[in-house]
mmCIF file of C-alpha atoms in Angstrom:
data_model
loop_
_atom_site.group_PDB
_atom_site.id
_atom_site.type_symbol
_atom_site.label_atom_id
_atom_site.label_comp_id
_atom_site.label_asym_id
_atom_site.label_seq_id
_atom_site.Cartn_x
_atom_site.Cartn_y
_atom_site.Cartn_z
ATOM 1 C CA MET A 22 -83.486 -43.659 88.835
ATOM 2 C CA PRO A 23 -81.312 -41.531 86.512
ATOM 3 C CA MET A 24 -78.141 -39.812 87.686
ATOM 4 C CA THR A 25 -78.888 -37.211 90.349
ATOM 5 C CA PRO A 26 -77.136 -33.890 89.691
ATOM 6 C CA PRO A 27 -75.101 -32.277 92.465
ATOM 7 C CA ASP A 28 -74.894 -28.520 92.945
ATOM 8 C CA TYR A 29 -72.706 -27.522 90.009
ATOM 9 C CA ALA A 30 -72.295 -24.003 91.375
ATOM 10 C CA TRP A 31 -69.756 -25.659 93.697
ATOM 11 C CA HIS A 32 -67.509 -26.526 90.747
ATOM 12 C CA PHE A 33 -67.325 -22.840 89.836
ATOM 13 C CA THR A 34 -66.651 -21.565 93.355
ATOM 14 C CA PRO A 35 -62.936 -20.706 93.674
ATOM 15 C CA GLY A 36 -61.183 -22.916 96.188
ATOM 16 C CA SER A 37 -63.678 -25.786 96.236
ATOM 17 C CA ALA A 38 -61.601 -28.802 97.242
ATOM 18 C CA PHE A 39 -61.974 -32.562 97.121
ATOM 19 C CA ALA A 40 -59.943 -35.703 97.772
ATOM 20 C CA TYR A 41 -59.916 -39.100 96.096
ATOM 21 C CA GLU A 42 -59.746 -42.326 98.070
ATOM 22 C CA ASP A 43 -56.117 -42.817 96.991
ATOM 23 C CA GLY A 44 -55.096 -39.555 98.663
ATOM 24 C CA MET A 45 -54.833 -37.331 95.593
ATOM 25 C CA THR A 46 -56.428 -33.942 96.213
ATOM 26 C CA GLY A 47 -57.936 -31.366 93.902
ATOM 27 C CA THR A 48 -58.748 -27.680 94.048
ATOM 28 C CA LEU A 49 -61.110 -25.967 91.618
ATOM 29 C CA VAL A 50 -60.776 -22.556 90.005
ATOM 30 C CA PRO A 51 -63.124 -21.163 87.317
ATOM 31 C CA VAL A 52 -61.663 -19.545 84.197
ATOM 32 C CA VAL A 53 -63.444 -17.610 81.471
ATOM 33 C CA VAL A 54 -63.198 -19.146 78.001
ATOM 34 C CA GLY A 55 -64.984 -16.358 76.110
ATOM 35 C CA ASP A 56 -68.370 -15.441 74.670
ATOM 36 C CA VAL A 57 -70.345 -17.900 72.567
ATOM 37 C CA THR A 58 -72.700 -16.327 70.039
ATOM 38 C CA LEU A 59 -76.137 -17.956 69.968
ATOM 39 C CA PRO A 60 -78.030 -16.408 67.039
ATOM 40 C CA THR A 61 -80.771 -19.051 67.286
ATOM 41 C CA GLY A 62 -80.525 -19.855 71.006
ATOM 42 C CA ARG A 63 -80.211 -23.565 70.195
ATOM 43 C CA VAL A 64 -77.241 -24.948 72.120
ATOM 44 C CA VAL A 65 -75.080 -27.805 70.873
ATOM 45 C CA ALA A 66 -72.539 -29.668 73.008
ATOM 46 C CA CYS A 67 -70.281 -32.287 71.420
ATOM 47 C CA ASP A 68 -66.738 -33.360 70.549
ATOM 48 C CA PRO A 69 -65.880 -30.807 67.839
ATOM 49 C CA PHE A 70 -63.124 -32.885 66.288
ATOM 50 C CA VAL A 71 -65.554 -35.729 65.655
ATOM 51 C CA CYS A 72 -68.935 -34.071 65.103
ATOM 52 C CA LEU A 73 -68.495 -30.449 64.024
ATOM 53 C CA GLY A 74 -69.618 -29.835 60.459
ATOM 54 C CA GLN A 75 -71.180 -33.263 60.053
ATOM 55 C CA GLY A 76 -74.772 -32.051 60.481
ATOM 56 C CA GLU A 77 -75.541 -34.996 62.737
ATOM 57 C CA VAL A 78 -75.644 -33.508 66.251
ATOM 58 C CA GLU A 79 -79.017 -32.347 67.529
ATOM 59 C CA PRO A 80 -79.221 -29.227 69.704
ATOM 60 C CA PHE A 81 -80.719 -29.497 73.156
ATOM 61 C CA SER A 82 -84.499 -29.246 73.260
ATOM 62 C CA VAL A 83 -84.438 -26.254 75.636
ATOM 63 C CA VAL A 84 -83.964 -23.045 73.629
ATOM 64 C CA VAL A 85 -82.764 -19.736 75.105
ATOM 65 C CA GLU A 86 -82.974 -16.158 73.892
ATOM 66 C CA PRO A 87 -80.488 -15.370 71.106
ATOM 67 C CA GLY A 88 -77.447 -13.475 72.342
ATOM 68 C CA ARG A 89 -73.824 -13.712 73.455
ATOM 69 C CA TYR A 90 -73.166 -15.836 76.506
ATOM 70 C CA ARG A 91 -70.078 -16.366 78.653
ATOM 71 C CA ALA A 92 -68.444 -19.781 78.628
ATOM 72 C CA GLU A 93 -66.417 -20.869 81.641
ATOM 73 C CA ALA A 94 -64.452 -23.930 82.679
ATOM 74 C CA ALA A 95 -63.844 -25.293 86.170
ATOM 75 C CA ILE A 96 -60.152 -26.224 86.282
ATOM 76 C CA ALA A 97 -59.082 -28.834 88.823
ATOM 77 C CA THR A 98 -55.451 -28.705 89.967
ATOM 78 C CA LEU A 99 -54.537 -32.173 91.207
ATOM 79 C CA VAL A 100 -51.790 -32.989 93.715
ATOM 80 C CA ARG A 101 -50.644 -36.418 94.839
ATOM 81 C CA PRO A 102 -49.026 -36.395 98.297
ATOM 82 C CA GLY A 103 -45.319 -37.135 98.101
ATOM 83 C CA ALA A 104 -45.144 -36.854 94.323
ATOM 84 C CA PRO A 105 -42.574 -34.400 92.912
ATOM 85 C CA LEU A 106 -44.014 -31.250 91.379
ATOM 86 C CA GLY A 107 -43.502 -30.912 87.636
ATOM 87 C CA PRO A 108 -42.858 -27.735 85.654
ATOM 88 C CA ARG A 109 -46.572 -27.420 85.011
ATOM 89 C CA PRO A 110 -49.362 -28.243 87.492
ATOM 90 C CA HIS A 111 -51.464 -31.322 86.791
ATOM 91 C CA THR A 112 -54.784 -29.844 85.718
ATOM 92 C CA ARG A 113 -58.010 -31.246 84.324
ATOM 93 C CA VAL A 114 -61.189 -29.551 83.111
ATOM 94 C CA ALA A 115 -63.745 -30.783 85.634
ATOM 95 C CA ALA A 116 -66.776 -29.053 84.103
ATOM 96 C CA ALA A 117 -67.706 -26.470 81.484
ATOM 97 C CA ARG A 118 -70.502 -23.945 81.790
ATOM 98 C CA LEU A 119 -72.380 -21.681 79.396
ATOM 99 C CA VAL A 120 -73.823 -18.881 81.535
ATOM 100 C CA ILE A 121 -77.211 -17.672 80.323
ATOM 101 C CA ARG A 122 -78.199 -15.600 83.345
ATOM 102 C CA ASP A 123 -76.186 -14.493 86.390
ATOM 103 C CA THR A 124 -78.758 -15.537 88.963
ATOM 104 C CA PRO A 125 -78.450 -18.391 91.480
ATOM 105 C CA THR A 126 -79.473 -21.814 90.232
ATOM 106 C CA ALA A 127 -82.313 -23.346 92.226
ATOM 107 C CA SER A 128 -82.790 -26.606 90.302
ATOM 108 C CA TRP A 129 -81.138 -28.814 87.701
ATOM 109 C CA GLU A 130 -82.532 -30.885 84.855
ATOM 110 C CA MET A 131 -80.811 -33.151 82.374
ATOM 111 C CA ALA A 132 -80.202 -31.543 78.989
ATOM 112 C CA VAL A 133 -81.762 -33.740 76.315
ATOM 113 C CA ASP A 134 -82.376 -33.782 72.596
ATOM 114 C CA GLU A 135 -85.870 -34.027 71.134
ATOM 115 C CA GLY A 136 -87.241 -37.507 71.783
ATOM 116 C CA GLN A 137 -85.025 -38.324 74.762
ATOM 117 C CA ASP A 138 -86.866 -39.058 78.004
ATOM 118 C CA PRO A 139 -84.910 -39.239 81.290
ATOM 119 C CA ALA A 140 -87.799 -41.177 82.842
ATOM 120 C CA VAL A 141 -86.773 -44.308 80.934
ATOM 121 C CA LEU A 142 -83.185 -44.264 82.203
ATOM 122 C CA GLY A 143 -81.913 -46.802 84.693
ATOM 123 C CA GLU A 144 -80.032 -46.368 87.947
ATOM 124 C CA ASP A 145 -77.440 -43.560 87.688
ATOM 125 C CA GLU A 146 -77.786 -43.455 83.892
ATOM 126 C CA PHE A 147 -77.744 -40.245 81.880
ATOM 127 C CA TYR A 148 -77.964 -38.886 78.373
ATOM 128 C CA GLY A 149 -74.689 -37.367 77.282
ATOM 129 C CA TYR A 150 -72.394 -36.864 74.351
ATOM 130 C CA GLY A 151 -69.551 -39.115 73.347
ATOM 131 C CA VAL A 152 -65.968 -37.876 73.230
ATOM 132 C CA ASP A 153 -63.402 -39.657 71.080
ATOM 133 C CA ALA A 154 -60.812 -36.878 70.668
ATOM 134 C CA GLY A 155 -60.525 -35.690 74.258
ATOM 135 C CA THR A 156 -62.406 -32.436 73.688
ATOM 136 C CA GLY A 157 -65.868 -30.957 74.268
ATOM 137 C CA CYS A 158 -67.474 -27.686 73.215
ATOM 138 C CA PHE A 159 -70.499 -25.394 73.129
ATOM 139 C CA TYR A 160 -71.786 -23.630 70.007
ATOM 140 C CA ASP A 161 -75.017 -22.540 68.324
ATOM 141 C CA ALA A 162 -76.761 -24.998 66.014
ATOM 142 C CA ALA A 163 -76.506 -22.468 63.174
ATOM 143 C CA ALA A 164 -72.695 -22.531 63.465
ATOM 144 C CA ASP A 165 -72.258 -26.189 62.546
ATOM 145 C CA GLY A 166 -70.907 -25.417 59.073
ATOM 146 C CA SER A 167 -68.931 -22.317 60.061
ATOM 147 C CA PHE A 168 -65.644 -24.011 60.952
ATOM 148 C CA PRO A 169 -64.434 -25.658 57.728
ATOM 149 C CA GLY A 170 -61.357 -27.836 57.866
ATOM 150 C CA THR A 171 -61.967 -29.188 61.360
ATOM 151 C CA GLU A 172 -62.320 -32.771 60.138
ATOM 152 C CA ASP A 173 -59.001 -32.394 58.277
ATOM 153 C CA GLU A 174 -57.145 -31.055 61.341
ATOM 154 C CA GLU A 175 -57.162 -27.549 59.894
ATOM 155 C CA GLY A 176 -59.061 -24.306 60.383
ATOM 156 C CA ALA A 177 -60.105 -22.084 63.262
ATOM 157 C CA VAL A 178 -60.811 -24.740 65.885
ATOM 158 C CA TRP A 179 -57.447 -26.447 65.480
ATOM 159 C CA ALA A 180 -55.621 -23.107 65.415
ATOM 160 C CA ALA A 181 -57.346 -21.977 68.617
ATOM 161 C CA MET A 182 -56.556 -25.228 70.403
ATOM 162 C CA GLU A 183 -52.901 -25.203 69.338
ATOM 163 C CA ALA A 184 -52.524 -21.615 70.564
ATOM 164 C CA VAL A 185 -53.363 -22.564 74.162
ATOM 165 C CA GLY A 186 -49.720 -23.128 75.137
ATOM 166 C CA ASP A 187 -49.144 -23.651 78.858
ATOM 167 C CA GLY A 188 -52.439 -22.120 79.951
ATOM 168 C CA PRO A 189 -55.621 -23.977 80.914
ATOM 169 C CA ASP A 190 -56.769 -26.379 78.227
ATOM 170 C CA VAL A 191 -59.604 -24.163 77.005
ATOM 171 C CA PHE A 192 -60.010 -22.085 73.870
ATOM 172 C CA LEU A 193 -62.400 -19.887 71.903
ATOM 173 C CA ALA A 194 -62.550 -20.388 68.133
ATOM 174 C CA GLU A 195 -63.912 -17.718 65.799
ATOM 175 C CA GLY A 196 -65.587 -19.115 62.700
ATOM 176 C CA GLN A 197 -67.330 -17.727 59.667
ATOM 177 C CA ASP A 198 -70.217 -15.238 59.861
ATOM 178 C CA GLY A 199 -69.381 -14.193 63.421
ATOM 179 C CA HIS A 200 -69.937 -17.621 64.954
ATOM 180 C CA THR A 201 -67.848 -18.663 67.944
ATOM 181 C CA LEU A 202 -67.177 -21.976 69.668
ATOM 182 C CA ALA A 203 -65.953 -22.547 73.214
ATOM 183 C CA GLY A 204 -63.785 -25.644 73.530
ATOM 184 C CA PHE A 205 -62.111 -27.481 76.403
ATOM 185 C CA THR A 206 -60.395 -30.770 77.083
ATOM 186 C CA SER A 207 -62.757 -33.360 78.521
ATOM 187 C CA GLY A 208 -61.645 -34.261 82.019
ATOM 188 C CA TRP A 209 -59.718 -37.526 81.951
ATOM 189 C CA GLY A 210 -60.223 -37.883 78.193
ATOM 190 C CA ASP A 211 -62.594 -39.897 76.057
ATOM 191 C CA GLY A 212 -65.940 -41.058 77.381
ATOM 192 C CA CYS A 213 -69.567 -40.001 77.609
ATOM 193 C CA TYR A 214 -70.477 -36.879 79.557
ATOM 194 C CA PRO A 215 -73.818 -35.422 80.713
ATOM 195 C CA THR A 216 -74.939 -31.831 80.340
ATOM 196 C CA TRP A 217 -77.325 -30.231 82.822
ATOM 197 C CA ILE A 218 -79.552 -27.176 82.605
ATOM 198 C CA GLY A 219 -79.822 -24.906 85.617
ATOM 199 C CA ARG A 220 -82.935 -22.873 86.390
ATOM 200 C CA ASP A 221 -83.539 -20.108 88.921
ATOM 201 C CA THR A 222 -86.481 -19.810 91.301
ATOM 202 C CA GLU A 223 -88.597 -18.311 88.503
ATOM 203 C CA GLY A 224 -87.881 -21.211 86.157
ATOM 204 C CA ARG A 225 -85.573 -19.227 83.888
ATOM 205 C CA VAL A 226 -82.519 -20.939 82.416
ATOM 206 C CA THR A 227 -79.329 -19.894 84.206
ATOM 207 C CA CYS A 228 -76.762 -22.108 82.505
ATOM 208 C CA PHE A 229 -75.794 -25.284 80.685
ATOM 209 C CA VAL A 230 -73.126 -27.342 82.496
ATOM 210 C CA THR A 231 -71.237 -30.331 81.118
ATOM 211 C CA ASP A 232 -69.827 -32.547 83.866
ATOM 212 C CA PHE A 233 -66.575 -34.240 82.824
ATOM 213 C CA LEU A 234 -66.790 -36.487 85.884
ATOM 214 C CA VAL A 235 -63.421 -35.501 87.342
ATOM 215 C CA VAL A 236 -65.026 -34.894 90.730
ATOM 216 C CA PRO A 237 -67.039 -37.890 91.960
ATOM 217 C CA THR A 238 -70.643 -36.825 92.491
ATOM 218 C CA ALA A 239 -70.565 -38.098 96.069
ATOM 219 C CA LEU A 240 -67.908 -35.481 96.903
ATOM 220 C CA VAL A 241 -70.005 -32.535 95.696
ATOM 221 C CA PRO A 242 -72.696 -30.896 97.859
ATOM 222 C CA ALA A 243 -76.207 -31.975 96.916
ATOM 223 C CA ALA A 244 -78.326 -29.648 94.821
#
């Protein structure tokens, strides 16, 4: 049976708390990254520093109405009992969300590309995107070529990331032709991360959520 999604609304509820077996605790707070323009409604999620501009990443098969949609990140502040506090809190991006509709999510489904079938997955498996540069993002499929220089460590995406400073590790990059990209560090770093699509009671898409697996699924309320 494929990975079972928890209730990702919990990640974006201020004050949601969890504890690891080793005693380290975490508290979640949502932050707004900015608006992502979706002129085609075809959502792409990937590592921008590896895939952006390569023309190789397929958008998810579920398409939404074109528009501007709010991107958010669930920031986990981690504390280890007895450890001295540093000048900056230890934070990780636990999840990232592209909000399509501000209605409660009633169900979750795995976000897939054309041709991917969750029914063939094994126990706790999932389709996800690979991260090799510690970063994930959301953008419209039409924006793939709108951020030149990314592969050469130049351009709008790099500038936006470097401007973050001491704030949460999230950024909004503005590319050519009005395209935007919401970026965020990927939890503990490199790996493979699933994206889920939320739907309300009428079957309408509420959001896309990428889980960076900072919070063990067993510690999150069931969907």
